[in-house]
Amino acid sequence: MNLVLLGVRTYGLHCSLLWQILLSMNNVQEKYADLVLTRGLALKRGQSLFITCAPQDYDFARLVASRAYAKGALQVDFSIRDDQLLRVRMDIQSEKEFAKIPDYLEARYADLDKNDWAILSIDTVNHFMEGCEVSKSVARQKAIRAVSKEWHDNLDYDRHAWCIICVPSPSWAEEVLGKGATEEELWQLLMPILRLDTDDPCAAWDKETVIFDKRCAYLNSLGMDHLHYTSSTCDLTVGLHTDAMWMGGPGMLPDGRRFYPNFPTAEVFCTPDKTRCNGYVTSTKPVPVYGIMTENVRFTFKDGKVVTFSAKKGAEAIERLLSVDEGSSRIGEIALVDEDSPIAKAKRLFSSILYDENASCHMAIGTGFPCFRNLGDADFATKNGNKSSVHVDFMVGSQDLDIEAVTATGKHVMIMEKGHFIQQI
């Protein structure tokens, strides 16, 4: 065959294959956008949508916005979160200057709250905050929380729909799969995790909803008084209030619509008694805290409070975290995840809290969520839920983790053994 002709034909085959890949990726992204809007946010006709994203995720955000308008959204607005530029500002300015928040932000949060905007946050994986001055990051977060407290509180109580997701990018692909990996390869890894490899991802997640509901119903039926965690890296007892409830999967909006705050998710979670945590526990996966990577953090608790800690890496960030406010040295959330979750089975470190926390049992230092029966606005503190301006998840799961529940009547029930649920749903 003529070499020129062979080259043309080969070039044509490559173009055809590339075109098929691009078409496939476009279809996957459209399915993802529709999943986020219909199950993640339960967006209703006439509702407005607010999207926060990094610059590299703007194309996908625009796709979500266009699909939202097709579904009857009133308006879609964006906030572009440029962490690289934010780091430039942090390094140049004083702590007081860096913590200055524009006055209009308070009005924005008030409008989002008053007019029931649905909130989509496209999280991103980057390292622009590594090595930053922790005190500046803490000061800025406190300032933002101060002007958005009511809005954030209403999100915690599921009064507005919100959803956090991640979108493959070239840098994240290399972070997860190694140098030279492409975002298309990362999409391929994430498709079964997000159920985008099915004909109907919404129906697939509806099946997951049934599983979440059954698991929570079982755990809530036990009448737990406390949990006992044991492994090679922990020996911890965590108490629960009598009104504590296990939750997972979708939340419930005031009008009865159900929405998924996180895509993907594999956890069931609960709010512990902030005064009844004793023993020690060690993080089993790296966790970024104020832009600083931490590893092998060991917390020792007494009567709910961290009394000592050590860390293989990132001790400075942990020290600042624990001193932010009264609640930042107590746990606010415990979450159970089977070691066979789709994310765990991928056997990858995703360097994303959204993904990594759903590959492992975890607990959060800082504020808790209102996971209680008979809960009024003023009851959270009376049920010993923890409140703080911070919430940082630390993965503590492992393949040798056992968790035993002790009920209010003194009955001992194994919940997890070797990182797996005993009661399969």
Coordinates of C-alpha atoms in Angstrom, one line a residue:
M1 CA 0.0 0.0 0.0
N2 CA 1.2 3.5 -0.8
L3 CA 2.8 4.9 2.5
V4 CA 1.1 8.2 2.0
L5 CA -2.3 6.6 1.5
L6 CA -1.6 4.4 4.6
G7 CA -0.8 7.5 6.6
V8 CA -4.0 9.2 5.5
R9 CA -6.1 6.2 6.4
T10 CA -4.3 5.8 9.7
Y11 CA -4.8 9.5 10.4
G12 CA -8.5 9.0 9.5
L13 CA -8.9 6.1 11.9
H14 CA -7.2 8.1 14.7
C15 CA -9.6 11.0 14.1
S16 CA -12.6 8.7 14.0
L17 CA -11.5 7.1 17.3
L18 CA -10.9 10.5 18.8
W19 CA -14.3 11.7 17.6
Q20 CA -16.0 8.7 19.2
I21 CA -14.2 9.3 22.5
L22 CA -15.2 13.0 22.5
L23 CA -18.8 12.1 21.7
S24 CA -18.8 9.5 24.5
M25 CA -17.3 12.0 27.0
N26 CA -19.9 14.6 26.0
N27 CA -22.7 12.1 26.6
V28 CA -21.2 11.2 30.0
Q29 CA -20.9 14.8 31.0
E30 CA -24.5 15.5 30.0
K31 CA -25.7 12.5 32.0
Y32 CA -23.7 13.8 35.0
A33 CA -25.1 17.3 34.7
D34 CA -28.7 15.9 34.5
L35 CA -28.0 13.6 37.5
V36 CA -26.7 16.5 39.6
L37 CA -29.7 18.7 38.7
T38 CA -32.5 16.0 39.1
R39 CA -31.1 13.9 42.0
G40 CA -28.4 16.0 43.5
L41 CA -30.3 19.3 43.7
A42 CA -33.9 18.2 42.9
L43 CA -34.1 21.4 41.0
K44 CA -37.7 22.6 40.5
R45 CA -39.1 24.8 37.8
G46 CA -38.8 28.5 38.6
Q47 CA -36.0 27.9 41.1
S48 CA -32.6 29.7 40.7
L49 CA -29.2 28.0 40.8
F50 CA -25.9 29.3 42.2
I51 CA -22.7 27.5 41.1
T52 CA -19.2 27.9 42.6
C53 CA -16.3 26.4 40.6
A54 CA -12.7 26.8 39.7
P55 CA -11.7 28.3 36.4
Q56 CA -10.9 24.8 34.9
D57 CA -14.4 23.6 35.7
Y58 CA -16.2 26.5 34.1
D59 CA -17.1 24.6 30.9
F60 CA -18.8 21.8 32.9
A61 CA -20.5 24.5 35.0
R62 CA -21.9 26.1 31.8
L63 CA -23.2 22.8 30.7
V64 CA -25.0 22.4 34.0
A65 CA -26.4 25.9 33.7
S66 CA -27.7 25.2 30.2
R67 CA -29.4 22.0 31.3
A68 CA -30.8 23.8 34.3
Y69 CA -32.4 26.4 32.0
A70 CA -33.9 23.6 29.9
K71 CA -35.4 22.2 33.1
G72 CA -37.0 25.6 33.9
A73 CA -34.5 27.3 36.2
L74 CA -35.3 31.0 36.7
Q75 CA -31.7 32.1 36.7
V76 CA -28.2 30.7 37.1
D77 CA -25.3 32.7 38.6
F78 CA -21.6 31.8 39.1
S79 CA -18.8 32.5 41.5
I80 CA -15.4 31.6 40.1
R81 CA -13.1 30.4 42.9
D82 CA -9.5 31.0 41.8
D83 CA -7.3 29.5 44.5
Q84 CA -4.1 30.3 42.6
L85 CA -4.9 34.0 42.7
L86 CA -6.1 33.8 46.2
R87 CA -2.7 32.4 47.2
V88 CA -1.0 35.4 45.6
R89 CA -3.2 37.7 47.6
M90 CA -2.5 35.7 50.8
D91 CA 1.3 35.9 50.4
I92 CA 1.3 39.6 49.7
Q93 CA -1.2 40.9 52.2
S94 CA -1.3 41.1 56.0
E95 CA -3.7 38.8 58.0
K96 CA -6.1 41.7 58.5
E97 CA -6.1 42.6 54.8
F98 CA -6.5 39.0 53.7
A99 CA -9.5 38.5 56.0
K100 CA -11.3 41.5 54.6
I101 CA -14.6 40.3 53.0
P102 CA -16.4 42.5 50.5
D103 CA -19.6 44.0 51.9
Y104 CA -21.7 42.7 49.0
L105 CA -21.1 39.1 50.1
E106 CA -23.3 39.5 53.1
A107 CA -26.2 40.7 50.8
R108 CA -25.5 37.7 48.4
Y109 CA -25.8 35.2 51.2
A110 CA -29.0 36.8 52.4
D111 CA -30.5 36.7 48.9
L112 CA -29.5 33.0 48.4
D113 CA -31.2 32.2 51.7
K114 CA -34.3 34.4 51.3
N115 CA -35.0 33.2 47.7
D116 CA -34.2 29.5 48.2
W117 CA -31.4 29.2 45.6
A118 CA -30.2 25.7 44.9
I119 CA -26.4 25.6 45.5
L120 CA -23.9 23.6 43.5
S121 CA -20.3 23.5 44.6
I122 CA -17.8 22.0 42.1
D123 CA -14.9 21.1 44.4
T124 CA -11.4 21.0 43.0
V125 CA -8.1 19.3 43.8
N126 CA -5.1 21.6 43.9
H127 CA -2.1 22.4 46.1
F128 CA -2.0 26.2 45.8
M129 CA -2.5 26.6 49.6
E130 CA 0.4 24.2 50.6
G131 CA 2.8 25.9 52.9
C132 CA 0.5 28.9 53.5
E133 CA 0.4 30.9 56.7
V134 CA -2.3 29.0 58.6
S135 CA -3.3 32.0 60.7
K136 CA -4.4 33.9 57.5
S137 CA -6.5 31.0 56.3
V138 CA -8.2 30.7 59.7
A139 CA -8.9 34.4 59.8
R140 CA -10.5 34.5 56.4
Q141 CA -12.6 31.4 57.0
K142 CA -13.9 33.0 60.3
A143 CA -14.7 36.2 58.4
I144 CA -16.7 34.4 55.7
R145 CA -18.5 32.3 58.3
A146 CA -19.5 35.4 60.2
V147 CA -21.4 37.0 57.2
S148 CA -22.9 33.7 56.1
K149 CA -23.9 32.0 59.4
E150 CA -27.7 32.0 58.9
W151 CA -27.3 30.7 55.3
H152 CA -24.9 28.0 56.4
D153 CA -27.2 27.0 59.3
N154 CA -30.1 26.6 57.0
L155 CA -28.0 24.4 54.7
D156 CA -27.2 22.2 57.7
Y157 CA -30.9 21.8 58.4
D158 CA -31.6 20.9 54.8
R159 CA -33.8 24.0 54.2
H160 CA -32.2 24.6 50.8
A161 CA -30.9 22.1 48.3
W162 CA -27.1 21.9 48.0
C163 CA -24.7 19.5 46.3
I164 CA -20.9 19.1 46.2
I165 CA -19.3 17.3 43.3
C166 CA -15.9 17.0 41.5
V167 CA -15.2 17.1 37.8
P168 CA -12.1 15.5 36.2
S169 CA -9.4 17.9 35.0
P170 CA -5.9 17.2 33.6
S171 CA -4.2 18.1 37.0
W172 CA -6.6 15.9 39.0
A173 CA -6.2 13.0 36.6
E174 CA -2.4 13.1 37.1
E175 CA -2.9 13.4 40.8
V176 CA -5.0 10.2 40.9
L177 CA -3.6 8.1 38.0
G178 CA 0.0 9.3 37.6
K179 CA 1.9 11.6 35.3
G180 CA 0.7 11.7 31.8
A181 CA -2.8 10.5 32.7
T182 CA -5.7 12.3 30.9
E183 CA -9.0 13.5 32.2
E184 CA -10.8 11.1 29.9
E185 CA -9.0 8.2 31.8
L186 CA -10.2 9.7 35.1
W187 CA -13.8 10.0 33.7
Q188 CA -13.5 6.2 32.9
L189 CA -12.5 5.5 36.5
L190 CA -15.3 7.7 38.0
M191 CA -18.1 6.5 35.7
P192 CA -19.0 3.3 37.7
I193 CA -18.6 5.2 41.0
L194 CA -21.1 7.8 39.8
R195 CA -23.3 5.2 38.1
L196 CA -22.7 7.0 34.8
D197 CA -21.9 3.7 33.1
T198 CA -25.6 2.7 33.4
D199 CA -28.4 3.6 31.0
D200 CA -30.2 5.5 33.7
P201 CA -28.0 6.9 36.5
C202 CA -31.0 8.5 38.2
A203 CA -32.6 5.1 38.5
A204 CA -29.4 3.6 39.7
W205 CA -29.1 6.1 42.5
D206 CA -32.8 5.6 43.4
K207 CA -31.7 2.0 44.1
E208 CA -28.9 3.3 46.3
T209 CA -31.5 5.4 48.2
V210 CA -33.4 2.3 49.1
I211 CA -30.2 0.8 50.5
F212 CA -29.4 3.9 52.5
D213 CA -32.9 4.0 53.9
K214 CA -32.8 0.4 55.0
R215 CA -29.3 0.7 56.6
C216 CA -30.3 3.8 58.6
A217 CA -33.5 2.2 59.7
Y218 CA -31.6 -0.9 61.0
L219 CA -29.0 1.2 62.9
N220 CA -31.7 3.5 64.3
S221 CA -33.7 0.4 65.5
L222 CA -30.9 -0.7 67.8
G223 CA -31.2 2.2 70.3
M224 CA -27.5 2.8 70.6
D225 CA -25.9 4.3 73.7
H226 CA -22.3 4.2 72.4
L227 CA -20.0 2.8 69.8
H228 CA -16.6 1.1 70.4
Y229 CA -14.0 1.4 67.7
T230 CA -11.0 -1.0 67.8
S231 CA -8.2 -1.6 65.3
S232 CA -4.4 -1.5 65.2
T233 CA -4.6 2.3 65.2
C234 CA -7.5 3.1 67.5
D235 CA -9.4 2.2 70.7
L236 CA -12.2 4.8 71.0
T237 CA -15.6 5.0 72.6
V238 CA -18.1 7.4 71.2
G239 CA -21.3 8.2 73.0
L240 CA -24.7 9.0 71.4
H241 CA -27.7 11.0 72.7
T242 CA -30.9 9.0 73.0
D243 CA -32.4 11.1 70.1
A244 CA -29.4 10.6 67.8
M245 CA -30.3 9.4 64.3
W246 CA -28.3 7.7 61.6
M247 CA -28.7 9.4 58.2
G248 CA -27.3 8.8 54.8
G249 CA -27.9 9.3 51.1
P250 CA -30.5 12.0 50.3
G251 CA -31.7 14.7 52.6
M252 CA -35.2 15.9 52.8
L253 CA -36.3 19.5 51.9
P254 CA -39.2 21.3 53.7
D255 CA -41.5 20.6 50.7
G256 CA -40.7 16.8 50.7
R257 CA -38.3 16.7 47.8
R258 CA -35.2 14.6 48.4
F259 CA -31.7 15.7 47.3
Y260 CA -28.2 14.4 47.5
P261 CA -25.8 16.8 49.2
N262 CA -22.8 14.8 47.9
F263 CA -22.2 12.9 44.6
P264 CA -20.9 10.3 45.0
T265 CA -21.6 9.2 48.6
A266 CA -21.4 5.9 50.4
E267 CA -21.6 7.0 54.1
V268 CA -24.2 6.7 56.8
F269 CA -23.5 9.3 59.5
C270 CA -24.6 10.5 62.9
T271 CA -24.0 13.3 65.4
P272 CA -22.2 12.0 68.6
D273 CA -22.5 13.4 72.1
K274 CA -19.7 16.0 72.3
T275 CA -19.0 15.1 75.9
R276 CA -18.7 11.3 75.6
C277 CA -15.7 10.5 73.4
N278 CA -12.8 8.7 75.1
G279 CA -9.7 7.0 73.9
Y280 CA -7.5 7.4 70.8
V281 CA -8.0 7.3 67.1
T282 CA -5.5 7.7 64.2
S283 CA -6.2 9.0 60.7
T284 CA -5.5 6.4 58.0
K285 CA -5.4 8.6 54.9
P286 CA -3.8 12.0 54.2
V287 CA -6.1 15.0 54.9
P288 CA -5.4 18.6 53.9
V289 CA -6.0 21.1 56.7
Y290 CA -5.8 24.8 55.9
G291 CA -3.9 23.9 52.7
I292 CA -1.3 21.8 54.6
M293 CA -1.3 18.0 54.1
T294 CA -1.6 16.0 57.3
E295 CA -0.8 12.3 57.8
N296 CA -1.1 9.8 60.6
V297 CA -2.8 12.2 63.0
R298 CA -3.5 10.6 66.4
F299 CA -6.1 12.3 68.6
T300 CA -6.5 11.3 72.2
F301 CA -9.9 12.3 73.7
K302 CA -11.1 12.6 77.3
D303 CA -14.7 13.5 78.0
G304 CA -15.2 14.5 74.4
K305 CA -12.2 16.9 74.1
V306 CA -8.9 16.3 72.3
V307 CA -6.4 16.4 75.1
T308 CA -3.3 15.4 73.1
F309 CA -2.4 14.8 69.5
S310 CA 0.6 13.8 67.4
A311 CA 1.1 13.9 63.6
K312 CA 3.6 12.4 61.2
K313 CA 3.0 15.4 59.0
G314 CA 1.1 18.7 59.4
A315 CA 1.2 19.2 63.2
E316 CA 1.1 23.0 62.9
A317 CA -2.2 22.9 61.0
I318 CA -3.7 20.4 63.5
E319 CA -2.7 22.7 66.4
R320 CA -4.4 25.7 64.8
L321 CA -7.5 23.6 63.9
L322 CA -7.9 22.5 67.5
S323 CA -7.6 26.1 68.8
V324 CA -10.1 27.9 66.5
D325 CA -12.9 27.9 69.0
E326 CA -14.4 25.8 71.8
G327 CA -15.9 23.3 69.4
S328 CA -12.9 22.8 67.2
S329 CA -11.3 20.3 69.6
R330 CA -14.3 18.0 69.7
I331 CA -15.9 15.6 67.2
G332 CA -19.1 16.7 65.5
E333 CA -19.7 13.7 63.1
I334 CA -19.1 10.0 62.9
A335 CA -19.6 8.2 59.6
L336 CA -19.6 4.5 58.6
V337 CA -18.4 3.4 55.1
D338 CA -17.9 -0.2 54.0
E339 CA -14.4 -1.1 52.7
D340 CA -16.2 -2.5 49.7
S341 CA -17.8 0.8 48.7
P342 CA -17.3 1.6 45.0
I343 CA -14.7 4.3 45.8
A344 CA -12.8 2.0 48.2
K345 CA -12.7 -0.7 45.5
A346 CA -11.1 1.7 43.1
K347 CA -8.0 1.4 45.5
R348 CA -6.9 5.0 44.7
L349 CA -6.1 8.0 46.8
F350 CA -8.2 10.7 45.2
S351 CA -6.8 13.6 47.1
S352 CA -10.4 14.9 47.4
I353 CA -12.2 14.8 50.7
L354 CA -15.5 14.2 48.8
Y355 CA -14.1 11.0 47.4
D356 CA -11.7 9.8 50.1
E357 CA -14.2 10.1 52.9
N358 CA -16.5 7.8 51.0
A359 CA -13.8 5.2 50.8
S360 CA -13.4 4.9 54.5
C361 CA -15.1 5.3 57.9
H362 CA -14.4 8.8 59.1
M363 CA -15.1 11.4 61.8
A364 CA -15.1 15.1 61.7
I365 CA -13.4 17.5 64.1
G366 CA -15.6 20.5 64.6
T367 CA -19.3 21.2 63.9
G368 CA -21.9 18.5 63.6
F369 CA -25.1 18.2 61.6
P370 CA -28.6 18.1 63.2
C371 CA -29.0 14.3 63.1
F372 CA -31.6 14.1 65.9
R373 CA -35.2 13.1 66.4
N374 CA -37.5 15.7 67.8
L375 CA -35.2 18.6 66.8
G376 CA -36.2 22.2 67.1
D377 CA -34.0 25.1 66.2
A378 CA -32.9 25.5 69.9
D379 CA -32.4 21.8 70.7
F380 CA -29.1 21.0 69.0
A381 CA -27.0 22.1 72.0
T382 CA -29.3 20.5 74.5
K383 CA -28.7 17.2 72.8
N384 CA -24.9 17.7 73.1
G385 CA -24.3 18.3 69.4
N386 CA -21.1 20.1 68.7
K387 CA -20.9 23.5 67.2
S388 CA -17.9 25.2 65.6
S389 CA -16.9 27.4 62.7
V390 CA -14.8 24.5 61.3
H391 CA -15.6 20.9 60.0
V392 CA -12.7 18.7 58.9
D393 CA -13.1 15.0 58.1
F394 CA -10.4 12.6 59.1
M395 CA -10.5 9.1 57.6
V396 CA -10.1 6.4 60.3
G397 CA -11.3 3.3 58.5
S398 CA -9.2 0.3 57.7
Q399 CA -9.4 -3.4 56.9
D400 CA -8.9 -4.3 60.6
L401 CA -11.4 -1.9 62.0
D402 CA -14.2 -3.4 64.2
I403 CA -17.1 -1.3 65.5
E404 CA -19.4 -2.6 68.2
A405 CA -22.6 -0.9 69.3
V406 CA -23.7 -1.0 72.9
T407 CA -27.5 -0.4 73.3
A408 CA -29.2 1.6 76.0
T409 CA -30.2 -1.8 77.5
G410 CA -26.6 -3.0 77.6
K411 CA -26.8 -5.3 74.5
H412 CA -23.6 -5.6 72.4
V413 CA -24.1 -5.7 68.6
M414 CA -21.3 -5.9 66.1
I415 CA -21.9 -3.2 63.4
M416 CA -18.7 -3.6 61.4
E417 CA -16.0 -6.3 61.3
K418 CA -12.7 -5.9 59.5
G419 CA -14.0 -2.8 57.8
H420 CA -17.3 -4.4 56.6
F421 CA -20.9 -4.1 57.7
I422 CA -22.1 -7.2 59.5
Q423 CA -25.7 -6.5 58.5
Q424 CA -25.8 -6.6 54.7
I425 CA -28.7 -4.8 53.1

